PDB file of C-alpha atoms in Angstrom:
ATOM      1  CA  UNK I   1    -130.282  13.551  11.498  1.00 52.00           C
ATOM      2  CA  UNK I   2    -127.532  11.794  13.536  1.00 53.00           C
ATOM      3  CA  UNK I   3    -125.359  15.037  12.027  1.00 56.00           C
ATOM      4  CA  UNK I   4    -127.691  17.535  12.816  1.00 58.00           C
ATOM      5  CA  UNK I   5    -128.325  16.462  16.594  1.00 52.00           C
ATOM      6  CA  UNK I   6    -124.251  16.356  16.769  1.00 47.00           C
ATOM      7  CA  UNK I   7    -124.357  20.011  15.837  1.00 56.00           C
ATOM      8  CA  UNK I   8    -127.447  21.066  18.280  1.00 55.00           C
ATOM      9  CA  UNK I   9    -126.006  19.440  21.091  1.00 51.00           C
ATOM     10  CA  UNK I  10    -122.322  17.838  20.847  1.00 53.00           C
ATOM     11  CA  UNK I  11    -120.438  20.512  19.720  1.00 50.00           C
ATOM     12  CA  UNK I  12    -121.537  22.533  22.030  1.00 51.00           C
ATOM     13  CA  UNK I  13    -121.295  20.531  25.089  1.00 51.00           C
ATOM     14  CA  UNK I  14    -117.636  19.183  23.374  1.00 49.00           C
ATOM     15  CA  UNK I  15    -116.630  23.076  23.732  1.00 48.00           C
ATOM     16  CA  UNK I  16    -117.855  23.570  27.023  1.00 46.00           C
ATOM     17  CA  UNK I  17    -115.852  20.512  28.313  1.00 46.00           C
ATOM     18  CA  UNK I  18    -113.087  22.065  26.718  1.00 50.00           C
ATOM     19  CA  UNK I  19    -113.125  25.714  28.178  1.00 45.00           C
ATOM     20  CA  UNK I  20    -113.833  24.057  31.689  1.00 47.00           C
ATOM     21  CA  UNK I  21    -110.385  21.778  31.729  1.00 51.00           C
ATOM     22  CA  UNK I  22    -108.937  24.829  29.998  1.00 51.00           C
ATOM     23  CA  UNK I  23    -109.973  26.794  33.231  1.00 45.00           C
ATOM     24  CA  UNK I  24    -108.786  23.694  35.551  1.00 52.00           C
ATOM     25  CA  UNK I  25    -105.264  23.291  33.502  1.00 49.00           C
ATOM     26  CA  UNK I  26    -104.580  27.343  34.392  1.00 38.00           C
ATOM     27  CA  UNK I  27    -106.346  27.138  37.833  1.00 43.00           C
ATOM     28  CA  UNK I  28    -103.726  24.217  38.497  1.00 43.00           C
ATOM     29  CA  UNK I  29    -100.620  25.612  37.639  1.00 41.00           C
ATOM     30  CA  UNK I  30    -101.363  28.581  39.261  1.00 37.00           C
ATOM     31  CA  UNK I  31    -101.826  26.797  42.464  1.00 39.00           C
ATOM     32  CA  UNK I  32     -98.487  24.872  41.796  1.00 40.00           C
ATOM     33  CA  UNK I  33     -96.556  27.715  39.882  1.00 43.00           C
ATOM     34  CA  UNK I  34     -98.194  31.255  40.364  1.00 42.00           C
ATOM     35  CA  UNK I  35     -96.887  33.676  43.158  1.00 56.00           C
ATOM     36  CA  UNK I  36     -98.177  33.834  46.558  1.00 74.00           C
ATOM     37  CA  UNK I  37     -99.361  36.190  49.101  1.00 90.00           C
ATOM     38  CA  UNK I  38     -96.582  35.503  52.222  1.00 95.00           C
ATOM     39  CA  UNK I  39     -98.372  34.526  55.423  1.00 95.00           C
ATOM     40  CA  UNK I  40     -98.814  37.551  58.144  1.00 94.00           C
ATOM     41  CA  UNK I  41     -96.116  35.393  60.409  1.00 93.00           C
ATOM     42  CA  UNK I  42     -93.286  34.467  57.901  1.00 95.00           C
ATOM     43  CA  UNK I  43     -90.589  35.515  56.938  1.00 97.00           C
ATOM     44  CA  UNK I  44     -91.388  37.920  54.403  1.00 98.00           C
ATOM     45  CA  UNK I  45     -93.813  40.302  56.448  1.00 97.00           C
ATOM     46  CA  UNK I  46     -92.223  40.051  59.728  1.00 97.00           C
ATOM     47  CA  UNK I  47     -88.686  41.074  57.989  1.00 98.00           C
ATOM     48  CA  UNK I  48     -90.634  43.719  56.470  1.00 98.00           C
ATOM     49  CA  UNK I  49     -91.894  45.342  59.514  1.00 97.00           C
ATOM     50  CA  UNK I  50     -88.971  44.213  62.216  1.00 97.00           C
ATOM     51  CA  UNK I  51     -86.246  45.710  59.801  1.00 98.00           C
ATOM     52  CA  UNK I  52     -88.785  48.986  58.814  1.00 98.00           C
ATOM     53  CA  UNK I  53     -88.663  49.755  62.740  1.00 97.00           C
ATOM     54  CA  UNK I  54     -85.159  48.709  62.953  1.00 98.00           C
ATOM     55  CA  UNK I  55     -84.707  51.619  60.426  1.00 98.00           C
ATOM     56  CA  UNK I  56     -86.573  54.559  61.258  1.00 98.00           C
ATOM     57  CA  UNK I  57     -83.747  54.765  64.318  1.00 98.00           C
ATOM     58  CA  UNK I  58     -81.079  54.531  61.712  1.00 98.00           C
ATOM     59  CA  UNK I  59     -82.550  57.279  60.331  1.00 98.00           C
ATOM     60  CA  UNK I  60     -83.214  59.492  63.481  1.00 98.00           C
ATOM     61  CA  UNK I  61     -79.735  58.797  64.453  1.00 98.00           C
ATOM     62  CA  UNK I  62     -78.840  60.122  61.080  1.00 98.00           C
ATOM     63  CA  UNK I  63     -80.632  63.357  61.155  1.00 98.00           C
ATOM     64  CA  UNK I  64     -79.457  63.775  64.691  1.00 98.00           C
ATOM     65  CA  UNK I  65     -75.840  63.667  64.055  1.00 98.00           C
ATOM     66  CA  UNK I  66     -76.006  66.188  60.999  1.00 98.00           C
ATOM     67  CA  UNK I  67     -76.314  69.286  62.648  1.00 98.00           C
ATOM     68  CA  UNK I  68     -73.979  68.632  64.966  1.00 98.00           C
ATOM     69  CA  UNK I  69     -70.584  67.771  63.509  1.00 98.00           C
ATOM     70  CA  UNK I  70     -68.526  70.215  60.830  1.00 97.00           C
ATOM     71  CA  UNK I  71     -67.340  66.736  59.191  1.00 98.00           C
ATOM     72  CA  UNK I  72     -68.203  66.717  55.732  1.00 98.00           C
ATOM     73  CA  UNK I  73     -67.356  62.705  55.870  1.00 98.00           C
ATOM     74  CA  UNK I  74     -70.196  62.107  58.912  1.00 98.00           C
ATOM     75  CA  UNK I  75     -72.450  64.165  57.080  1.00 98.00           C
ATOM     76  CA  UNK I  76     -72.206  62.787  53.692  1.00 98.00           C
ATOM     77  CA  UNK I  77     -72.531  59.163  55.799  1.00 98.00           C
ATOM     78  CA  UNK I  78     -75.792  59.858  57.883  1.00 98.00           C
ATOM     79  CA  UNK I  79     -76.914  61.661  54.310  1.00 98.00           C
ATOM     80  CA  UNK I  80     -76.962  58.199  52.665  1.00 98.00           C
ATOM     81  CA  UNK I  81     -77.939  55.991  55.204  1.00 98.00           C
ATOM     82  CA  UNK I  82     -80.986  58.634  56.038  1.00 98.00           C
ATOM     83  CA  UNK I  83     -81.617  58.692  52.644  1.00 98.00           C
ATOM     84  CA  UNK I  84     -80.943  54.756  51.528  1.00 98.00           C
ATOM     85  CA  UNK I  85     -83.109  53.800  54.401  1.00 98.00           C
ATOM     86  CA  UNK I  86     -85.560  55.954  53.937  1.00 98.00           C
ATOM     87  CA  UNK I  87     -86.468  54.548  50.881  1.00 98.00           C
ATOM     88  CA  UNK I  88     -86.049  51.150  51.877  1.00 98.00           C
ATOM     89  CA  UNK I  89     -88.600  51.505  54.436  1.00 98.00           C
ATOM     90  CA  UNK I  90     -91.030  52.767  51.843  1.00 98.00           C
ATOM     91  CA  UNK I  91     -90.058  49.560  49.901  1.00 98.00           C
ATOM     92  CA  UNK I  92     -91.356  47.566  52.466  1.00 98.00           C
ATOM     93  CA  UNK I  93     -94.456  49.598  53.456  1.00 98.00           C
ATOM     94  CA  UNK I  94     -95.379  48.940  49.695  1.00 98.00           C
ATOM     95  CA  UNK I  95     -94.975  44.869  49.878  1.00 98.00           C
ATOM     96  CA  UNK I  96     -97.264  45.211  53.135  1.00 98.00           C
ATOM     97  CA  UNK I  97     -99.875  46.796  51.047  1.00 97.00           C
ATOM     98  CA  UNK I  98     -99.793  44.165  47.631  1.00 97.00           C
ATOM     99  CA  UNK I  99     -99.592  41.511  50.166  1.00 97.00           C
ATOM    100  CA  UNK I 100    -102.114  42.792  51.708  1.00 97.00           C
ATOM    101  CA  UNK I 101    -101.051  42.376  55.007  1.00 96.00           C
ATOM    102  CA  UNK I 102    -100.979  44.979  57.942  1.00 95.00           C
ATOM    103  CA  UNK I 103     -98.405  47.004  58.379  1.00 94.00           C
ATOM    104  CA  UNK I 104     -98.864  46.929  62.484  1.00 92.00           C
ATOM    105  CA  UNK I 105     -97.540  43.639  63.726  1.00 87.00           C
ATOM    106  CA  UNK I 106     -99.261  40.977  65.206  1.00 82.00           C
ATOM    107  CA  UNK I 107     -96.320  38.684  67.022  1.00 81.00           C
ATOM    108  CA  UNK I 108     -93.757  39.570  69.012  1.00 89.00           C
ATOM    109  CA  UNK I 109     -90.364  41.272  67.182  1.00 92.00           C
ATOM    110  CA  UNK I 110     -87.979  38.878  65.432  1.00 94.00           C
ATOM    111  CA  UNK I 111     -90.780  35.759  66.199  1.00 93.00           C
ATOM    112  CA  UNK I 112     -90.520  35.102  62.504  1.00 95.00           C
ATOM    113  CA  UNK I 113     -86.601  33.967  62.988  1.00 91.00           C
ATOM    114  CA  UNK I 114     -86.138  30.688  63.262  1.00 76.00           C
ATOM    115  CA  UNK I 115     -83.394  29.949  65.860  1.00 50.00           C
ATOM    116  CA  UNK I 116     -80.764  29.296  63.280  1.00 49.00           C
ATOM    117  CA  UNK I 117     -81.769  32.035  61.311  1.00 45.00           C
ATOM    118  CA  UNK I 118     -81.650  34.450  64.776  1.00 48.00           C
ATOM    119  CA  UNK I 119     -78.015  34.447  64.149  1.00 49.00           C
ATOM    120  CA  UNK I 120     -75.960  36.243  67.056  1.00 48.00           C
ATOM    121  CA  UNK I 121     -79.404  36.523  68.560  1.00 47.00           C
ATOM    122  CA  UNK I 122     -81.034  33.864  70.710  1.00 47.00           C
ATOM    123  CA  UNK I 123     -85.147  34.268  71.406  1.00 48.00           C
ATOM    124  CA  UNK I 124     -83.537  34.459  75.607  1.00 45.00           C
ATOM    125  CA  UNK I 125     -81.181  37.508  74.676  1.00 57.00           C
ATOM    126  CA  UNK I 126     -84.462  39.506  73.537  1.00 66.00           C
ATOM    127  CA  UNK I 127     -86.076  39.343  76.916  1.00 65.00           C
ATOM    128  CA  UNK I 128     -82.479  40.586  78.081  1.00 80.00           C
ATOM    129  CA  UNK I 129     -82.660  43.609  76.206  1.00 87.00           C
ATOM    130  CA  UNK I 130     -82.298  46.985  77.988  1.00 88.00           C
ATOM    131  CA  UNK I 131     -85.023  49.054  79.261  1.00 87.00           C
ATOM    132  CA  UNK I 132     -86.896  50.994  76.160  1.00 91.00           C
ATOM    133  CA  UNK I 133     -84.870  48.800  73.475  1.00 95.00           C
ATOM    134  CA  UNK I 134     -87.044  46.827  71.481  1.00 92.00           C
ATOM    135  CA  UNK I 135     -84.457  44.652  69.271  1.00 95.00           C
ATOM    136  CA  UNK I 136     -80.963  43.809  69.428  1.00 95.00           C
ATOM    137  CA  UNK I 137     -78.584  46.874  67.882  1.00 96.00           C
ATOM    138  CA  UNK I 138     -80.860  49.311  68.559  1.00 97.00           C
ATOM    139  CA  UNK I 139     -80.125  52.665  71.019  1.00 97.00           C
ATOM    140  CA  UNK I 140     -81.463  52.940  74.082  1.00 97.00           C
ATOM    141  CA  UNK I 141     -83.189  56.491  74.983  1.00 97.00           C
ATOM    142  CA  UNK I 142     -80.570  56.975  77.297  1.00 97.00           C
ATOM    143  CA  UNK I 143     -78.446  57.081  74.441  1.00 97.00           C
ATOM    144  CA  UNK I 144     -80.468  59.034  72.096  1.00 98.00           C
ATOM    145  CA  UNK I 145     -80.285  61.474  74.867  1.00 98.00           C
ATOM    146  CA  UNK I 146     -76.847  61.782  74.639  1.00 98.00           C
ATOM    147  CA  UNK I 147     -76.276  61.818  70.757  1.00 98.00           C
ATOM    148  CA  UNK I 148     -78.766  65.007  71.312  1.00 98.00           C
ATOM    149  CA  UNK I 149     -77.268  66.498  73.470  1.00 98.00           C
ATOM    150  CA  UNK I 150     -73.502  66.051  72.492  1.00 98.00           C
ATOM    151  CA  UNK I 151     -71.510  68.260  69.140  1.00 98.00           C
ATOM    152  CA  UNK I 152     -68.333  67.841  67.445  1.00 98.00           C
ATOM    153  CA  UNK I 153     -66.148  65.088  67.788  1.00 98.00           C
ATOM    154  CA  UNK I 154     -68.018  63.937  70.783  1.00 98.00           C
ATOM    155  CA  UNK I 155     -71.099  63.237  68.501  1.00 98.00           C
ATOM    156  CA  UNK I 156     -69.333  62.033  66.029  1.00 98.00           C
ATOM    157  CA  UNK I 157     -67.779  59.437  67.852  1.00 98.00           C
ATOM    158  CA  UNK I 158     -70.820  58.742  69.446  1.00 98.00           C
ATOM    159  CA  UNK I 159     -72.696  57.949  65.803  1.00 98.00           C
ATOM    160  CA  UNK I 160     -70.306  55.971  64.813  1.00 98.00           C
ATOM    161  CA  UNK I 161     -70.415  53.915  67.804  1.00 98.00           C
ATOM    162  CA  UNK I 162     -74.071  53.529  68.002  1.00 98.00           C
ATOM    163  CA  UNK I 163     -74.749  52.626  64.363  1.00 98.00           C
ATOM    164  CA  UNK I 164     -71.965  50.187  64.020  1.00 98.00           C
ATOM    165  CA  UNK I 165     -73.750  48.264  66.497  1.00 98.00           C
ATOM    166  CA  UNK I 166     -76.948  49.152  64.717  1.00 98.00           C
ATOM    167  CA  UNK I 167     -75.338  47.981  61.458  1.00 98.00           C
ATOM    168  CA  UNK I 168     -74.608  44.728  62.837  1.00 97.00           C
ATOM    169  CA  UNK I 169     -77.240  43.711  64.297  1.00 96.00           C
ATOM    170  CA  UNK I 170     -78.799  44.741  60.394  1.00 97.00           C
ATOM    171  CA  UNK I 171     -76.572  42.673  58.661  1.00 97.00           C
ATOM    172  CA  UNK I 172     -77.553  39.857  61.160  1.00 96.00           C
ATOM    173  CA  UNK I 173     -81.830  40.479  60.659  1.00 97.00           C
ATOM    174  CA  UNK I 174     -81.188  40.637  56.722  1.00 97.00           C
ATOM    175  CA  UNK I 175     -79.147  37.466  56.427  1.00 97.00           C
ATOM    176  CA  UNK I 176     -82.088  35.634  58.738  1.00 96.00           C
ATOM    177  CA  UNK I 177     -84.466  37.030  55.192  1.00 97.00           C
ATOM    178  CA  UNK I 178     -82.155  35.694  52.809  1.00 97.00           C
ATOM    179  CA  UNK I 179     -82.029  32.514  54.737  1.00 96.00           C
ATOM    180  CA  UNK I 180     -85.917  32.057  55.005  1.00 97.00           C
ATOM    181  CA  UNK I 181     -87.713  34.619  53.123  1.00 97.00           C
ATOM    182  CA  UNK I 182     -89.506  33.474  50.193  1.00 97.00           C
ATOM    183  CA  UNK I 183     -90.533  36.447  48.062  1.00 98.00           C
ATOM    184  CA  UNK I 184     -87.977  37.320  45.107  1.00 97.00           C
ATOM    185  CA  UNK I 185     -88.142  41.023  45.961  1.00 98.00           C
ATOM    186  CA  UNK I 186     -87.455  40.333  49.576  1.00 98.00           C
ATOM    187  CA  UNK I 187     -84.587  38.624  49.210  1.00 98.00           C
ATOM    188  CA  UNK I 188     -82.920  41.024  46.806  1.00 98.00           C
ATOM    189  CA  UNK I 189     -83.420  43.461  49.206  1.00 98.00           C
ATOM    190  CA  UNK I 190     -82.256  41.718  51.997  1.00 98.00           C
ATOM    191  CA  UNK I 191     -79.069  40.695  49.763  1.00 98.00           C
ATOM    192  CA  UNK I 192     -78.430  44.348  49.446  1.00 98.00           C
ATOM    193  CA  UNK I 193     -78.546  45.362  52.644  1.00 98.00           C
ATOM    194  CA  UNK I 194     -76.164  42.886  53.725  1.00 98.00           C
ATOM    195  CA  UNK I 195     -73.803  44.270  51.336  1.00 97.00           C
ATOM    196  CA  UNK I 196     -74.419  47.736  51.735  1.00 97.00           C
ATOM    197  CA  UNK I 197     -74.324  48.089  55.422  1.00 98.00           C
ATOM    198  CA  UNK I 198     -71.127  45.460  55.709  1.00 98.00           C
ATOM    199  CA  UNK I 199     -69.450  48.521  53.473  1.00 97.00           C
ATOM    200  CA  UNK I 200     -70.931  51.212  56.231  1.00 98.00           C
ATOM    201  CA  UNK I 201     -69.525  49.159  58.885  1.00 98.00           C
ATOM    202  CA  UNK I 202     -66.051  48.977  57.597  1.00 98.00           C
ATOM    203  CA  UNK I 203     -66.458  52.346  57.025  1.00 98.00           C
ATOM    204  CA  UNK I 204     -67.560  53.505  60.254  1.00 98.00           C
ATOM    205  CA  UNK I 205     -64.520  51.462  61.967  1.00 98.00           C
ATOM    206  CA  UNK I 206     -61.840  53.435  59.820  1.00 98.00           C
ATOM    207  CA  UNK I 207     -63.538  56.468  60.929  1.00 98.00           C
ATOM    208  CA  UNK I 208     -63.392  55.423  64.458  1.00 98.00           C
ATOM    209  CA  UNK I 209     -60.057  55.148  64.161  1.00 98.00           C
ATOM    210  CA  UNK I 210     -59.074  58.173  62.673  1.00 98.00           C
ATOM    211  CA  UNK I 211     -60.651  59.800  66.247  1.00 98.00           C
ATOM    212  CA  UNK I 212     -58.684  57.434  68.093  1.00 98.00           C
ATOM    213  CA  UNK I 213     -61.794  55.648  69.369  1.00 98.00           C
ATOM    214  CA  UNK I 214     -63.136  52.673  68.609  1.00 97.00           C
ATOM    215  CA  UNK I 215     -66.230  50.647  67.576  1.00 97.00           C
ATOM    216  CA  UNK I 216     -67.689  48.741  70.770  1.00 96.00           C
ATOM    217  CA  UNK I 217     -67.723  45.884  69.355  1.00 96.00           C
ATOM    218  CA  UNK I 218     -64.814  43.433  67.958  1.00 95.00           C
ATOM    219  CA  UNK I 219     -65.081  44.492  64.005  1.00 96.00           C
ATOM    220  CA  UNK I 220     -62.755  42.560  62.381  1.00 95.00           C
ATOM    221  CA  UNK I 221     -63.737  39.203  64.565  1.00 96.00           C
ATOM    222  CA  UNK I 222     -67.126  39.973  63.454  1.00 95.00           C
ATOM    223  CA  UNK I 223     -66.330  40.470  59.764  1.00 95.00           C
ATOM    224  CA  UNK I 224     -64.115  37.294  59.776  1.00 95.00           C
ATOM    225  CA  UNK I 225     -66.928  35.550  60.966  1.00 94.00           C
ATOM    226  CA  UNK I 226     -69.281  36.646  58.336  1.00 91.00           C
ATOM    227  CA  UNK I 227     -66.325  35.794  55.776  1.00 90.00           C
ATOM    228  CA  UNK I 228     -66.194  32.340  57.078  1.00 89.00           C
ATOM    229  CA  UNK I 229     -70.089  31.952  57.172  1.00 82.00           C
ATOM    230  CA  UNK I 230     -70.317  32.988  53.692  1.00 76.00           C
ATOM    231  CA  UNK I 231     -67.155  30.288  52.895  1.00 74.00           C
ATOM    232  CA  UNK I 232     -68.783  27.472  54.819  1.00 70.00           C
ATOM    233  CA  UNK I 233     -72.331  27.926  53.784  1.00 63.00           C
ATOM    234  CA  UNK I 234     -73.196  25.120  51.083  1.00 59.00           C
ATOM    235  CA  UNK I 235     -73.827  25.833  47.360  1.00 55.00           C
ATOM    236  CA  UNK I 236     -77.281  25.673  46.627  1.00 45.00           C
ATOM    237  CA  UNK I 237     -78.000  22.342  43.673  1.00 41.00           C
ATOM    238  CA  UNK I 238     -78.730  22.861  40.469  1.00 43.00           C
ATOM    239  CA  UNK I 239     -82.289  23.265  40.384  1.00 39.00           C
ATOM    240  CA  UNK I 240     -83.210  22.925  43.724  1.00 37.00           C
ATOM    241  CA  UNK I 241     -84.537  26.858  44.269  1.00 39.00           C
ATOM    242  CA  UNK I 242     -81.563  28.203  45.791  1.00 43.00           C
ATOM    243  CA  UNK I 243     -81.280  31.904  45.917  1.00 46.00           C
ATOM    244  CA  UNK I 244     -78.050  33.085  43.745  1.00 42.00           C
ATOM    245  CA  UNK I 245     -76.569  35.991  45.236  1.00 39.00           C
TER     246      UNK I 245
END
């Protein structure tokens, strides 16, 4: 008897108990291991939707620019960076959507920086932004206006110009993700960009040069100062989480 009632009731019961801490041992390591949705303010979404915006002028200033030079060099540049960004925005339209998070924001531009991570850009220099430029690097319509309306060399000179500082103020926005993002595929990206547009900039100041004009900003202080950041900046521990680049 004492074996029968084990099998009508205590093997059962013994198997439920076991399913249910089975359940709770996955339940907790997902909650201590498994991936996250970001939070609508971080890092993660507000790079996503600051650096799409910071794009789709890239790109405008791209297709701009094409029609009006003969220079197979300017045109094969605004090519890939209308292209290459492009893409990337699409990229981070997609996160938006599996995190599902909105793709409109809901805080001001760059709030998700912290102040070390704004880089060349304190939360005071936003508010000191010209009229109709919403983030540090980017045209003003004035000067959309005049990338229209100019051809040749003049254009030329003028998209260089206007996407070096563009570029820069990029490079400055991605670094901020690598710094405090927290999704792997964000900072990947972010890496990239770094790297790519550094190239463009370089690029764009040799191309400058060859018009005899040059970039309105101080390029090679600049670029020494992201060489010394990148000298300076500690190695992360073994096994503390840092990001390997």
């Amino acid at each position: 008897m004492p074996r029968d009632r084990w099998r009508t009731f205590g093997a059962p019961a013994l198997a439920v108990v076991t399913v249910v801490a089975l359940c709770l041992g996955v339940l907790v390591g997902w909650l201590a291991f498994g991936e996250r949705t970001p939070p609508d303010d971080g890092a993660d979404a507000g790079f996503a939707r600051d650096m799409s915006e910071h794009h789709a002028q890239a790109v405008q200033m791209s297709m701009l620019v094409i029609p009006r030079t003969e220079d197979e060099d300017v045109r094969r540049l605004a090519v890939d960076i209308g292209t290459n960004q492009s893409a990337e925005r699409g990229v981070m339209a997609t996160w938006l959507r599996d995190w599902g998070l909105p793709l409109a924001r809901g805080e001001e531009r760059m709030a998700w920086m912290s102040m070390e991570g704004m880089a060349g850009h304190d939360h005071a220099a936003m508010d000191d932004l010209p009229e109709g430029v919403p983030m540090p690097g980017m045209a003003s319509p004035t000067e959309i206006q005049e990338l229209t309306d100019a051809s040749g060399e003049e254009a030329e000179v003028l998209f260089l110009q206007l996407m070096t500082t563009h570029h820069i103020s990029g490079v400055e926005m991605a670094e901020a993700a690598v710094a405090q993002a927290t999704q792997p595929e964000v900072l990947l990206a972010a890496q990239k960009m770094v790297d790519a547009q550094e190239g463009e900039i370089i690029l764009m100041r040799d191309m400058l040069a060859e018009r005899d004009a040059t970039p309105r900003e101080d390029v090679d202080a600049w670029l020494a100062a992201q060489e010394a950041q990148v000298e300076d900046a500690p190695a992360p521990a073994p096994g503390t989480g840092g990001h390997d680049h």
